[in-house]
Amino acid sequence: MYKNKIDNMNNLSGIAIRNLRIEKGWSQRELADALQLLGLDSDKNAIQRIEARKRFVTDIELVILSEALGVSIDDLLS
């Protein structure tokens, strides 16, 4: 059976999201609040799971995350 995971990780963007959030001086709660202002229903726990690469990130979430963090989607995936 095919498993959609890379080395037991569920996304490629978690580390970049964490680093960019820290560069901005934001807590996980502050990032979740910024995402909510942009229309994405998110909370601190979701951010924590994304950064730990334990949660999938959809394409819509990537778009809104890139907007909130002020970077391109490519920056989140590299």
mmCIF file with all atom_site columns, N, CA and C in Angstrom:
data_model
loop_
_atom_site.group_PDB
_atom_site.id
_atom_site.type_symbol
_atom_site.label_atom_id
_atom_site.label_alt_id
_atom_site.label_comp_id
_atom_site.label_asym_id
_atom_site.label_entity_id
_atom_site.label_seq_id
_atom_site.pdbx_PDB_ins_code
_atom_site.Cartn_x
_atom_site.Cartn_y
_atom_site.Cartn_z
_atom_site.occupancy
_atom_site.B_iso_or_equiv
_atom_site.pdbx_formal_charge
_atom_site.auth_seq_id
_atom_site.auth_comp_id
_atom_site.auth_asym_id
_atom_site.auth_atom_id
_atom_site.pdbx_PDB_model_num
ATOM 1   N N  . MET A 1 1  ? 0.835  -1.184 0.000  1.00 0.00 ? 1  MET A N  1
ATOM 2   C CA . MET A 1 1  ? 0.000  0.000  0.000  1.00 0.00 ? 1  MET A CA 1
ATOM 3   C C  . MET A 1 1  ? 0.879  1.246  0.000  1.00 0.00 ? 1  MET A C  1
ATOM 4   N N  . TYR A 1 2  ? 0.531  2.204  -0.839 1.00 0.00 ? 2  TYR A N  1
ATOM 5   C CA . TYR A 1 2  ? 1.284  3.449  -0.962 1.00 0.00 ? 2  TYR A CA 1
ATOM 6   C C  . TYR A 1 2  ? 1.011  4.357  0.223  1.00 0.00 ? 2  TYR A C  1
ATOM 7   N N  . LYS A 1 3  ? 2.057  4.917  0.794  1.00 0.00 ? 3  LYS A N  1
ATOM 8   C CA . LYS A 1 3  ? 1.924  5.886  1.871  1.00 0.00 ? 3  LYS A CA 1
ATOM 9   C C  . LYS A 1 3  ? 2.455  7.219  1.377  1.00 0.00 ? 3  LYS A C  1
ATOM 10  N N  . ASN A 1 4  ? 1.656  8.235  1.533  1.00 0.00 ? 4  ASN A N  1
ATOM 11  C CA . ASN A 1 4  ? 2.003  9.564  1.048  1.00 0.00 ? 4  ASN A CA 1
ATOM 12  C C  . ASN A 1 4  ? 2.835  10.307 2.097  1.00 0.00 ? 4  ASN A C  1
ATOM 13  N N  . LYS A 1 5  ? 4.005  9.789  2.390  1.00 0.00 ? 5  LYS A N  1
ATOM 14  C CA . LYS A 1 5  ? 4.882  10.398 3.375  1.00 0.00 ? 5  LYS A CA 1
ATOM 15  C C  . LYS A 1 5  ? 6.329  10.315 2.908  1.00 0.00 ? 5  LYS A C  1
ATOM 16  N N  . ILE A 1 6  ? 7.114  11.275 3.320  1.00 0.00 ? 6  ILE A N  1
ATOM 17  C CA . ILE A 1 6  ? 8.542  11.274 3.040  1.00 0.00 ? 6  ILE A CA 1
ATOM 18  C C  . ILE A 1 6  ? 9.244  11.141 4.383  1.00 0.00 ? 6  ILE A C  1
ATOM 19  N N  . ASP A 1 7  ? 9.926  10.022 4.587  1.00 0.00 ? 7  ASP A N  1
ATOM 20  C CA . ASP A 1 7  ? 10.639 9.798  5.850  1.00 0.00 ? 7  ASP A CA 1
ATOM 21  C C  . ASP A 1 7  ? 9.737  10.044 7.063  1.00 0.00 ? 7  ASP A C  1
ATOM 22  N N  . ASN A 1 8  ? 8.505  9.543  6.985  1.00 0.00 ? 8  ASN A N  1
ATOM 23  C CA . ASN A 1 8  ? 7.524  9.695  8.059  1.00 0.00 ? 8  ASN A CA 1
ATOM 24  C C  . ASN A 1 8  ? 7.173  11.143 8.361  1.00 0.00 ? 8  ASN A C  1
ATOM 25  N N  . MET A 1 9  ? 7.373  12.025 7.419  1.00 0.00 ? 9  MET A N  1
ATOM 26  C CA . MET A 1 9  ? 7.003  13.419 7.583  1.00 0.00 ? 9  MET A CA 1
ATOM 27  C C  . MET A 1 9  ? 5.862  13.732 6.619  1.00 0.00 ? 9  MET A C  1
ATOM 28  N N  . ASN A 1 10 ? 4.964  14.613 7.022  1.00 0.00 ? 10 ASN A N  1
ATOM 29  C CA . ASN A 1 10 ? 3.761  14.884 6.241  1.00 0.00 ? 10 ASN A CA 1
ATOM 30  C C  . ASN A 1 10 ? 3.803  16.153 5.403  1.00 0.00 ? 10 ASN A C  1
ATOM 31  N N  . ASN A 1 11 ? 4.869  16.923 5.481  1.00 0.00 ? 11 ASN A N  1
ATOM 32  C CA . ASN A 1 11 ? 4.965  18.095 4.621  1.00 0.00 ? 11 ASN A CA 1
ATOM 33  C C  . ASN A 1 11 ? 6.424  18.500 4.449  1.00 0.00 ? 11 ASN A C  1
ATOM 34  N N  . LEU A 1 12 ? 6.643  19.291 3.424  1.00 0.00 ? 12 LEU A N  1
ATOM 35  C CA . LEU A 1 12 ? 7.996  19.782 3.137  1.00 0.00 ? 12 LEU A CA 1
ATOM 36  C C  . LEU A 1 12 ? 8.216  21.189 3.665  1.00 0.00 ? 12 LEU A C  1
ATOM 37  N N  . SER A 1 13 ? 7.151  21.854 4.071  1.00 0.00 ? 13 SER A N  1
ATOM 38  C CA . SER A 1 13 ? 7.237  23.277 4.391  1.00 0.00 ? 13 SER A CA 1
ATOM 39  C C  . SER A 1 13 ? 7.374  23.590 5.871  1.00 0.00 ? 13 SER A C  1
ATOM 40  N N  . GLY A 1 14 ? 7.219  22.625 6.743  1.00 0.00 ? 14 GLY A N  1
ATOM 41  C CA . GLY A 1 14 ? 7.186  22.883 8.182  1.00 0.00 ? 14 GLY A CA 1
ATOM 42  C C  . GLY A 1 14 ? 8.399  23.601 8.727  1.00 0.00 ? 14 GLY A C  1
ATOM 43  N N  . ILE A 1 15 ? 9.574  23.190 8.301  1.00 0.00 ? 15 ILE A N  1
ATOM 44  C CA . ILE A 1 15 ? 10.802 23.803 8.813  1.00 0.00 ? 15 ILE A CA 1
ATOM 45  C C  . ILE A 1 15 ? 10.912 25.253 8.345  1.00 0.00 ? 15 ILE A C  1
ATOM 46  N N  . ALA A 1 16 ? 10.593 25.500 7.071  1.00 0.00 ? 16 ALA A N  1
ATOM 47  C CA . ALA A 1 16 ? 10.648 26.867 6.550  1.00 0.00 ? 16 ALA A CA 1
ATOM 48  C C  . ALA A 1 16 ? 9.630  27.750 7.255  1.00 0.00 ? 16 ALA A C  1
ATOM 49  N N  . ILE A 1 17 ? 8.433  27.231 7.503  1.00 0.00 ? 17 ILE A N  1
ATOM 50  C CA . ILE A 1 17 ? 7.399  28.005 8.190  1.00 0.00 ? 17 ILE A CA 1
ATOM 51  C C  . ILE A 1 17 ? 7.882  28.375 9.590  1.00 0.00 ? 17 ILE A C  1
ATOM 52  N N  . ARG A 1 18 ? 8.459  27.415 10.285 1.00 0.00 ? 18 ARG A N  1
ATOM 53  C CA . ARG A 1 18 ? 8.964  27.679 11.636 1.00 0.00 ? 18 ARG A CA 1
ATOM 54  C C  . ARG A 1 18 ? 10.047 28.760 11.614 1.00 0.00 ? 18 ARG A C  1
ATOM 55  N N  . ASN A 1 19 ? 11.013 28.617 10.699 1.00 0.00 ? 19 ASN A N  1
ATOM 56  C CA . ASN A 1 19 ? 12.108 29.584 10.627 1.00 0.00 ? 19 ASN A CA 1
ATOM 57  C C  . ASN A 1 19 ? 11.615 30.986 10.288 1.00 0.00 ? 19 ASN A C  1
ATOM 58  N N  . LEU A 1 20 ? 10.681 31.082 9.349  1.00 0.00 ? 20 LEU A N  1
ATOM 59  C CA . LEU A 1 20 ? 10.149 32.390 8.964  1.00 0.00 ? 20 LEU A CA 1
ATOM 60  C C  . LEU A 1 20 ? 9.332  33.004 10.091 1.00 0.00 ? 20 LEU A C  1
ATOM 61  N N  . ARG A 1 21 ? 8.575  32.188 10.789 1.00 0.00 ? 21 ARG A N  1
ATOM 62  C CA . ARG A 1 21 ? 7.797  32.676 11.930 1.00 0.00 ? 21 ARG A CA 1
ATOM 63  C C  . ARG A 1 21 ? 8.733  33.248 12.998 1.00 0.00 ? 21 ARG A C  1
ATOM 64  N N  . ILE A 1 22 ? 9.802  32.529 13.286 1.00 0.00 ? 22 ILE A N  1
ATOM 65  C CA . ILE A 1 22 ? 10.769 32.980 14.297 1.00 0.00 ? 22 ILE A CA 1
ATOM 66  C C  . ILE A 1 22 ? 11.462 34.268 13.836 1.00 0.00 ? 22 ILE A C  1
ATOM 67  N N  . GLU A 1 23 ? 11.804 34.356 12.544 1.00 0.00 ? 23 GLU A N  1
ATOM 68  C CA . GLU A 1 23 ? 12.425 35.576 12.008 1.00 0.00 ? 23 GLU A CA 1
ATOM 69  C C  . GLU A 1 23 ? 11.531 36.789 12.218 1.00 0.00 ? 23 GLU A C  1
ATOM 70  N N  . LYS A 1 24 ? 10.221 36.589 12.103 1.00 0.00 ? 24 LYS A N  1
ATOM 71  C CA . LYS A 1 24 ? 9.270  37.671 12.303 1.00 0.00 ? 24 LYS A CA 1
ATOM 72  C C  . LYS A 1 24 ? 9.049  37.987 13.777 1.00 0.00 ? 24 LYS A C  1
ATOM 73  N N  . GLY A 1 25 ? 9.537  37.103 14.659 1.00 0.00 ? 25 GLY A N  1
ATOM 74  C CA . GLY A 1 25 ? 9.344  37.306 16.080 1.00 0.00 ? 25 GLY A CA 1
ATOM 75  C C  . GLY A 1 25 ? 7.945  36.941 16.550 1.00 0.00 ? 25 GLY A C  1
ATOM 76  N N  . TRP A 1 26 ? 7.264  36.095 15.779 1.00 0.00 ? 26 TRP A N  1
ATOM 77  C CA . TRP A 1 26 ? 5.893  35.692 16.087 1.00 0.00 ? 26 TRP A CA 1
ATOM 78  C C  . TRP A 1 26 ? 5.869  34.392 16.878 1.00 0.00 ? 26 TRP A C  1
ATOM 79  N N  . SER A 1 27 ? 4.909  34.294 17.765 1.00 0.00 ? 27 SER A N  1
ATOM 80  C CA . SER A 1 27 ? 4.626  33.014 18.421 1.00 0.00 ? 27 SER A CA 1
ATOM 81  C C  . SER A 1 27 ? 3.747  32.194 17.469 1.00 0.00 ? 27 SER A C  1
ATOM 82  N N  . GLN A 1 28 ? 3.568  30.937 17.789 1.00 0.00 ? 28 GLN A N  1
ATOM 83  C CA . GLN A 1 28 ? 2.674  30.108 16.986 1.00 0.00 ? 28 GLN A CA 1
ATOM 84  C C  . GLN A 1 28 ? 1.263  30.663 17.040 1.00 0.00 ? 28 GLN A C  1
ATOM 85  N N  . ARG A 1 29 ? 0.844  31.184 18.181 1.00 0.00 ? 29 ARG A N  1
ATOM 86  C CA . ARG A 1 29 ? -0.482 31.789 18.328 1.00 0.00 ? 29 ARG A CA 1
ATOM 87  C C  . ARG A 1 29 ? -0.623 33.007 17.417 1.00 0.00 ? 29 ARG A C  1
ATOM 88  N N  . GLU A 1 30 ? 0.426  33.827 17.345 1.00 0.00 ? 30 GLU A N  1
ATOM 89  C CA . GLU A 1 30 ? 0.372  35.026 16.497 1.00 0.00 ? 30 GLU A CA 1
ATOM 90  C C  . GLU A 1 30 ? 0.277  34.657 15.024 1.00 0.00 ? 30 GLU A C  1
ATOM 91  N N  . LEU A 1 31 ? 0.982  33.615 14.605 1.00 0.00 ? 31 LEU A N  1
ATOM 92  C CA . LEU A 1 31 ? 0.862  33.163 13.218 1.00 0.00 ? 31 LEU A CA 1
ATOM 93  C C  . LEU A 1 31 ? -0.549 32.649 12.959 1.00 0.00 ? 31 LEU A C  1
ATOM 94  N N  . ALA A 1 32 ? -1.099 31.872 13.872 1.00 0.00 ? 32 ALA A N  1
ATOM 95  C CA . ALA A 1 32 ? -2.467 31.372 13.714 1.00 0.00 ? 32 ALA A CA 1
ATOM 96  C C  . ALA A 1 32 ? -3.449 32.538 13.620 1.00 0.00 ? 32 ALA A C  1
ATOM 97  N N  . ASP A 1 33 ? -3.248 33.576 14.420 1.00 0.00 ? 33 ASP A N  1
ATOM 98  C CA . ASP A 1 33 ? -4.117 34.760 14.369 1.00 0.00 ? 33 ASP A CA 1
ATOM 99  C C  . ASP A 1 33 ? -4.013 35.453 13.012 1.00 0.00 ? 33 ASP A C  1
ATOM 100 N N  . ALA A 1 34 ? -2.787 35.571 12.486 1.00 0.00 ? 34 ALA A N  1
ATOM 101 C CA . ALA A 1 34 ? -2.585 36.196 11.171 1.00 0.00 ? 34 ALA A CA 1
ATOM 102 C C  . ALA A 1 34 ? -3.284 35.387 10.084 1.00 0.00 ? 34 ALA A C  1
ATOM 103 N N  . LEU A 1 35 ? -3.221 34.067 10.190 1.00 0.00 ? 35 LEU A N  1
ATOM 104 C CA . LEU A 1 35 ? -3.891 33.211 9.212  1.00 0.00 ? 35 LEU A CA 1
ATOM 105 C C  . LEU A 1 35 ? -5.398 33.374 9.295  1.00 0.00 ? 35 LEU A C  1
ATOM 106 N N  . GLN A 1 36 ? -5.931 33.505 10.504 1.00 0.00 ? 36 GLN A N  1
ATOM 107 C CA . GLN A 1 36 ? -7.361 33.691 10.671 1.00 0.00 ? 36 GLN A CA 1
ATOM 108 C C  . GLN A 1 36 ? -7.820 35.012 10.055 1.00 0.00 ? 36 GLN A C  1
ATOM 109 N N  . LEU A 1 37 ? -7.010 36.058 10.187 1.00 0.00 ? 37 LEU A N  1
ATOM 110 C CA . LEU A 1 37 ? -7.346 37.343 9.575  1.00 0.00 ? 37 LEU A CA 1
ATOM 111 C C  . LEU A 1 37 ? -7.401 37.249 8.050  1.00 0.00 ? 37 LEU A C  1
ATOM 112 N N  . LEU A 1 38 ? -6.666 36.293 7.483  1.00 0.00 ? 38 LEU A N  1
ATOM 113 C CA . LEU A 1 38 ? -6.661 36.083 6.037  1.00 0.00 ? 38 LEU A CA 1
ATOM 114 C C  . LEU A 1 38 ? -7.698 35.040 5.598  1.00 0.00 ? 38 LEU A C  1
ATOM 115 N N  . GLY A 1 39 ? -8.494 34.553 6.552  1.00 0.00 ? 39 GLY A N  1
ATOM 116 C CA . GLY A 1 39 ? -9.590 33.654 6.200  1.00 0.00 ? 39 GLY A CA 1
ATOM 117 C C  . GLY A 1 39 ? -9.321 32.177 6.389  1.00 0.00 ? 39 GLY A C  1
ATOM 118 N N  . LEU A 1 40 ? -8.169 31.820 6.965  1.00 0.00 ? 40 LEU A N  1
ATOM 119 C CA . LEU A 1 40 ? -7.852 30.409 7.189  1.00 0.00 ? 40 LEU A CA 1
ATOM 120 C C  . LEU A 1 40 ? -8.100 30.065 8.650  1.00 0.00 ? 40 LEU A C  1
ATOM 121 N N  . ASP A 1 41 ? -9.036 29.176 8.902  1.00 0.00 ? 41 ASP A N  1
ATOM 122 C CA . ASP A 1 41 ? -9.345 28.775 10.270 1.00 0.00 ? 41 ASP A CA 1
ATOM 123 C C  . ASP A 1 41 ? -8.209 27.900 10.784 1.00 0.00 ? 41 ASP A C  1
ATOM 124 N N  . SER A 1 42 ? -7.418 28.460 11.686 1.00 0.00 ? 42 SER A N  1
ATOM 125 C CA . SER A 1 42 ? -6.239 27.768 12.194 1.00 0.00 ? 42 SER A CA 1
ATOM 126 C C  . SER A 1 42 ? -6.063 28.100 13.667 1.00 0.00 ? 42 SER A C  1
ATOM 127 N N  . ASP A 1 43 ? -5.288 27.268 14.364 1.00 0.00 ? 43 ASP A N  1
ATOM 128 C CA . ASP A 1 43 ? -4.998 27.541 15.761 1.00 0.00 ? 43 ASP A CA 1
ATOM 129 C C  . ASP A 1 43 ? -3.547 27.175 16.055 1.00 0.00 ? 43 ASP A C  1
ATOM 130 N N  . LYS A 1 44 ? -3.112 27.469 17.283 1.00 0.00 ? 44 LYS A N  1
ATOM 131 C CA . LYS A 1 44 ? -1.730 27.219 17.683 1.00 0.00 ? 44 LYS A CA 1
ATOM 132 C C  . LYS A 1 44 ? -1.361 25.753 17.516 1.00 0.00 ? 44 LYS A C  1
ATOM 133 N N  . ASN A 1 45 ? -2.265 24.855 17.839 1.00 0.00 ? 45 ASN A N  1
ATOM 134 C CA . ASN A 1 45 ? -1.972 23.423 17.741 1.00 0.00 ? 45 ASN A CA 1
ATOM 135 C C  . ASN A 1 45 ? -1.742 22.992 16.293 1.00 0.00 ? 45 ASN A C  1
ATOM 136 N N  . ALA A 1 46 ? -2.494 23.561 15.370 1.00 0.00 ? 46 ALA A N  1
ATOM 137 C CA . ALA A 1 46 ? -2.293 23.243 13.954 1.00 0.00 ? 46 ALA A CA 1
ATOM 138 C C  . ALA A 1 46 ? -0.918 23.715 13.494 1.00 0.00 ? 46 ALA A C  1
ATOM 139 N N  . ILE A 1 47 ? -0.527 24.922 13.922 1.00 0.00 ? 47 ILE A N  1
ATOM 140 C CA . ILE A 1 47 ? 0.793  25.448 13.564 1.00 0.00 ? 47 ILE A CA 1
ATOM 141 C C  . ILE A 1 47 ? 1.885  24.555 14.141 1.00 0.00 ? 47 ILE A C  1
ATOM 142 N N  . GLN A 1 48 ? 1.698  24.141 15.370 1.00 0.00 ? 48 GLN A N  1
ATOM 143 C CA . GLN A 1 48 ? 2.680  23.265 16.015 1.00 0.00 ? 48 GLN A CA 1
ATOM 144 C C  . GLN A 1 48 ? 2.842  21.957 15.235 1.00 0.00 ? 48 GLN A C  1
ATOM 145 N N  . ARG A 1 49 ? 1.744  21.369 14.800 1.00 0.00 ? 49 ARG A N  1
ATOM 146 C CA . ARG A 1 49 ? 1.814  20.111 14.048 1.00 0.00 ? 49 ARG A CA 1
ATOM 147 C C  . ARG A 1 49 ? 2.421  20.314 12.658 1.00 0.00 ? 49 ARG A C  1
ATOM 148 N N  . ILE A 1 50 ? 2.115  21.458 12.034 1.00 0.00 ? 50 ILE A N  1
ATOM 149 C CA . ILE A 1 50 ? 2.709  21.757 10.725 1.00 0.00 ? 50 ILE A CA 1
ATOM 150 C C  . ILE A 1 50 ? 4.220  21.898 10.857 1.00 0.00 ? 50 ILE A C  1
ATOM 151 N N  . GLU A 1 51 ? 4.663  22.672 11.838 1.00 0.00 ? 51 GLU A N  1
ATOM 152 C CA . GLU A 1 51 ? 6.098  22.895 12.018 1.00 0.00 ? 51 GLU A CA 1
ATOM 153 C C  . GLU A 1 51 ? 6.834  21.611 12.384 1.00 0.00 ? 51 GLU A C  1
ATOM 154 N N  . ALA A 1 52 ? 6.165  20.706 13.070 1.00 0.00 ? 52 ALA A N  1
ATOM 155 C CA . ALA A 1 52 ? 6.773  19.422 13.434 1.00 0.00 ? 52 ALA A CA 1
ATOM 156 C C  . ALA A 1 52 ? 6.656  18.419 12.282 1.00 0.00 ? 52 ALA A C  1
ATOM 157 N N  . ARG A 1 53 ? 6.051  18.856 11.186 1.00 0.00 ? 53 ARG A N  1
ATOM 158 C CA . ARG A 1 53 ? 5.859  18.041 9.976  1.00 0.00 ? 53 ARG A CA 1
ATOM 159 C C  . ARG A 1 53 ? 4.991  16.817 10.258 1.00 0.00 ? 53 ARG A C  1
ATOM 160 N N  . LYS A 1 54 ? 4.052  16.958 11.178 1.00 0.00 ? 54 LYS A N  1
ATOM 161 C CA . LYS A 1 54 ? 3.139  15.875 11.515 1.00 0.00 ? 54 LYS A CA 1
ATOM 162 C C  . LYS A 1 54 ? 1.753  16.090 10.916 1.00 0.00 ? 54 LYS A C  1
ATOM 163 N N  . ARG A 1 55 ? 1.574  17.180 10.206 1.00 0.00 ? 55 ARG A N  1
ATOM 164 C CA . ARG A 1 55 ? 0.281  17.507 9.610  1.00 0.00 ? 55 ARG A CA 1
ATOM 165 C C  . ARG A 1 55 ? 0.480  17.910 8.158  1.00 0.00 ? 55 ARG A C  1
ATOM 166 N N  . PHE A 1 56 ? -0.416 17.411 7.309  1.00 0.00 ? 56 PHE A N  1
ATOM 167 C CA . PHE A 1 56 ? -0.390 17.803 5.905  1.00 0.00 ? 56 PHE A CA 1
ATOM 168 C C  . PHE A 1 56 ? -0.717 19.283 5.772  1.00 0.00 ? 56 PHE A C  1
ATOM 169 N N  . VAL A 1 57 ? -0.159 19.924 4.756  1.00 0.00 ? 57 VAL A N  1
ATOM 170 C CA . VAL A 1 57 ? -0.460 21.317 4.438  1.00 0.00 ? 57 VAL A CA 1
ATOM 171 C C  . VAL A 1 57 ? -1.069 21.325 3.041  1.00 0.00 ? 57 VAL A C  1
ATOM 172 N N  . THR A 1 58 ? -2.295 21.829 2.936  1.00 0.00 ? 58 THR A N  1
ATOM 173 C CA . THR A 1 58 ? -2.960 21.856 1.633  1.00 0.00 ? 58 THR A CA 1
ATOM 174 C C  . THR A 1 58 ? -2.415 22.991 0.781  1.00 0.00 ? 58 THR A C  1
ATOM 175 N N  . ASP A 1 59 ? -2.753 22.970 -0.494 1.00 0.00 ? 59 ASP A N  1
ATOM 176 C CA . ASP A 1 59 ? -2.289 24.025 -1.390 1.00 0.00 ? 59 ASP A CA 1
ATOM 177 C C  . ASP A 1 59 ? -2.879 25.377 -0.994 1.00 0.00 ? 59 ASP A C  1
ATOM 178 N N  . ILE A 1 60 ? -4.121 25.414 -0.570 1.00 0.00 ? 60 ILE A N  1
ATOM 179 C CA . ILE A 1 60 ? -4.737 26.664 -0.123 1.00 0.00 ? 60 ILE A CA 1
ATOM 180 C C  . ILE A 1 60 ? -4.017 27.200 1.119  1.00 0.00 ? 60 ILE A C  1
ATOM 181 N N  . GLU A 1 61 ? -3.680 26.303 2.038  1.00 0.00 ? 61 GLU A N  1
ATOM 182 C CA . GLU A 1 61 ? -2.943 26.714 3.235  1.00 0.00 ? 61 GLU A CA 1
ATOM 183 C C  . GLU A 1 61 ? -1.578 27.285 2.871  1.00 0.00 ? 61 GLU A C  1
ATOM 184 N N  . LEU A 1 62 ? -0.908 26.679 1.890  1.00 0.00 ? 62 LEU A N  1
ATOM 185 C CA . LEU A 1 62 ? 0.397  27.196 1.452  1.00 0.00 ? 62 LEU A CA 1
ATOM 186 C C  . LEU A 1 62 ? 0.278  28.617 0.924  1.00 0.00 ? 62 LEU A C  1
ATOM 187 N N  . VAL A 1 63 ? -0.768 28.869 0.146  1.00 0.00 ? 63 VAL A N  1
ATOM 188 C CA . VAL A 1 63 ? -0.974 30.205 -0.414 1.00 0.00 ? 63 VAL A CA 1
ATOM 189 C C  . VAL A 1 63 ? -1.156 31.218 0.709  1.00 0.00 ? 63 VAL A C  1
ATOM 190 N N  . ILE A 1 64 ? -1.996 30.897 1.677  1.00 0.00 ? 64 ILE A N  1
ATOM 191 C CA . ILE A 1 64 ? -2.277 31.832 2.769  1.00 0.00 ? 64 ILE A CA 1
ATOM 192 C C  . ILE A 1 64 ? -1.074 31.960 3.705  1.00 0.00 ? 64 ILE A C  1
ATOM 193 N N  . LEU A 1 65 ? -0.378 30.860 3.967  1.00 0.00 ? 65 LEU A N  1
ATOM 194 C CA . LEU A 1 65 ? 0.842  30.932 4.779  1.00 0.00 ? 65 LEU A CA 1
ATOM 195 C C  . LEU A 1 65 ? 1.882  31.835 4.123  1.00 0.00 ? 65 LEU A C  1
ATOM 196 N N  . SER A 1 66 ? 2.050  31.701 2.811  1.00 0.00 ? 66 SER A N  1
ATOM 197 C CA . SER A 1 66 ? 3.040  32.536 2.115  1.00 0.00 ? 66 SER A CA 1
ATOM 198 C C  . SER A 1 66 ? 2.647  34.007 2.195  1.00 0.00 ? 66 SER A C  1
ATOM 199 N N  . GLU A 1 67 ? 1.346  34.286 2.101  1.00 0.00 ? 67 GLU A N  1
ATOM 200 C CA . GLU A 1 67 ? 0.880  35.667 2.206  1.00 0.00 ? 67 GLU A CA 1
ATOM 201 C C  . GLU A 1 67 ? 1.115  36.214 3.618  1.00 0.00 ? 67 GLU A C  1
ATOM 202 N N  . ALA A 1 68 ? 0.779  35.428 4.626  1.00 0.00 ? 68 ALA A N  1
ATOM 203 C CA . ALA A 1 68 ? 0.939  35.871 6.015  1.00 0.00 ? 68 ALA A CA 1
ATOM 204 C C  . ALA A 1 68 ? 2.403  36.109 6.351  1.00 0.00 ? 68 ALA A C  1
ATOM 205 N N  . LEU A 1 69 ? 3.282  35.264 5.845  1.00 0.00 ? 69 LEU A N  1
ATOM 206 C CA . LEU A 1 69 ? 4.709  35.359 6.163  1.00 0.00 ? 69 LEU A CA 1
ATOM 207 C C  . LEU A 1 69 ? 5.462  36.285 5.215  1.00 0.00 ? 69 LEU A C  1
ATOM 208 N N  . GLY A 1 70 ? 4.785  36.746 4.143  1.00 0.00 ? 70 GLY A N  1
ATOM 209 C CA . GLY A 1 70 ? 5.402  37.682 3.216  1.00 0.00 ? 70 GLY A CA 1
ATOM 210 C C  . GLY A 1 70 ? 6.480  37.081 2.340  1.00 0.00 ? 70 GLY A C  1
ATOM 211 N N  . VAL A 1 71 ? 6.293  35.815 1.966  1.00 0.00 ? 71 VAL A N  1
ATOM 212 C CA . VAL A 1 71 ? 7.263  35.125 1.108  1.00 0.00 ? 71 VAL A CA 1
ATOM 213 C C  . VAL A 1 71 ? 6.513  34.421 -0.026 1.00 0.00 ? 71 VAL A C  1
ATOM 214 N N  . SER A 1 72 ? 7.277  33.893 -0.972 1.00 0.00 ? 72 SER A N  1
ATOM 215 C CA . SER A 1 72 ? 6.658  33.136 -2.065 1.00 0.00 ? 72 SER A CA 1
ATOM 216 C C  . SER A 1 72 ? 6.424  31.698 -1.602 1.00 0.00 ? 72 SER A C  1
ATOM 217 N N  . ILE A 1 73 ? 5.570  31.026 -2.321 1.00 0.00 ? 73 ILE A N  1
ATOM 218 C CA . ILE A 1 73 ? 5.309  29.606 -2.031 1.00 0.00 ? 73 ILE A CA 1
ATOM 219 C C  . ILE A 1 73 ? 6.600  28.801 -2.201 1.00 0.00 ? 73 ILE A C  1
ATOM 220 N N  . ASP A 1 74 ? 7.405  29.160 -3.183 1.00 0.00 ? 74 ASP A N  1
ATOM 221 C CA . ASP A 1 74 ? 8.684  28.479 -3.390 1.00 0.00 ? 74 ASP A CA 1
ATOM 222 C C  . ASP A 1 74 ? 9.569  28.577 -2.160 1.00 0.00 ? 74 ASP A C  1
ATOM 223 N N  . ASP A 1 75 ? 9.530  29.724 -1.482 1.00 0.00 ? 75 ASP A N  1
ATOM 224 C CA . ASP A 1 75 ? 10.329 29.874 -0.248 1.00 0.00 ? 75 ASP A CA 1
ATOM 225 C C  . ASP A 1 75 ? 9.884  28.903 0.821  1.00 0.00 ? 75 ASP A C  1
ATOM 226 N N  . LEU A 1 76 ? 8.600  28.578 0.859  1.00 0.00 ? 76 LEU A N  1
ATOM 227 C CA . LEU A 1 76 ? 8.088  27.638 1.851  1.00 0.00 ? 76 LEU A CA 1
ATOM 228 C C  . LEU A 1 76 ? 8.461  26.189 1.520  1.00 0.00 ? 76 LEU A C  1
ATOM 229 N N  . LEU A 1 77 ? 8.672  25.928 0.244  1.00 0.00 ? 77 LEU A N  1
ATOM 230 C CA . LEU A 1 77 ? 8.936  24.547 -0.180 1.00 0.00 ? 77 LEU A CA 1
ATOM 231 C C  . LEU A 1 77 ? 10.412 24.236 -0.348 1.00 0.00 ? 77 LEU A C  1
ATOM 232 N N  . SER A 1 78 ? 11.266 25.244 -0.220 1.00 0.00 ? 78 SER A N  1
ATOM 233 C CA . SER A 1 78 ? 12.690 24.975 -0.424 1.00 0.00 ? 78 SER A CA 1
ATOM 234 C C  . SER A 1 78 ? 13.453 24.924 0.875  1.00 0.00 ? 78 SER A C  1
#
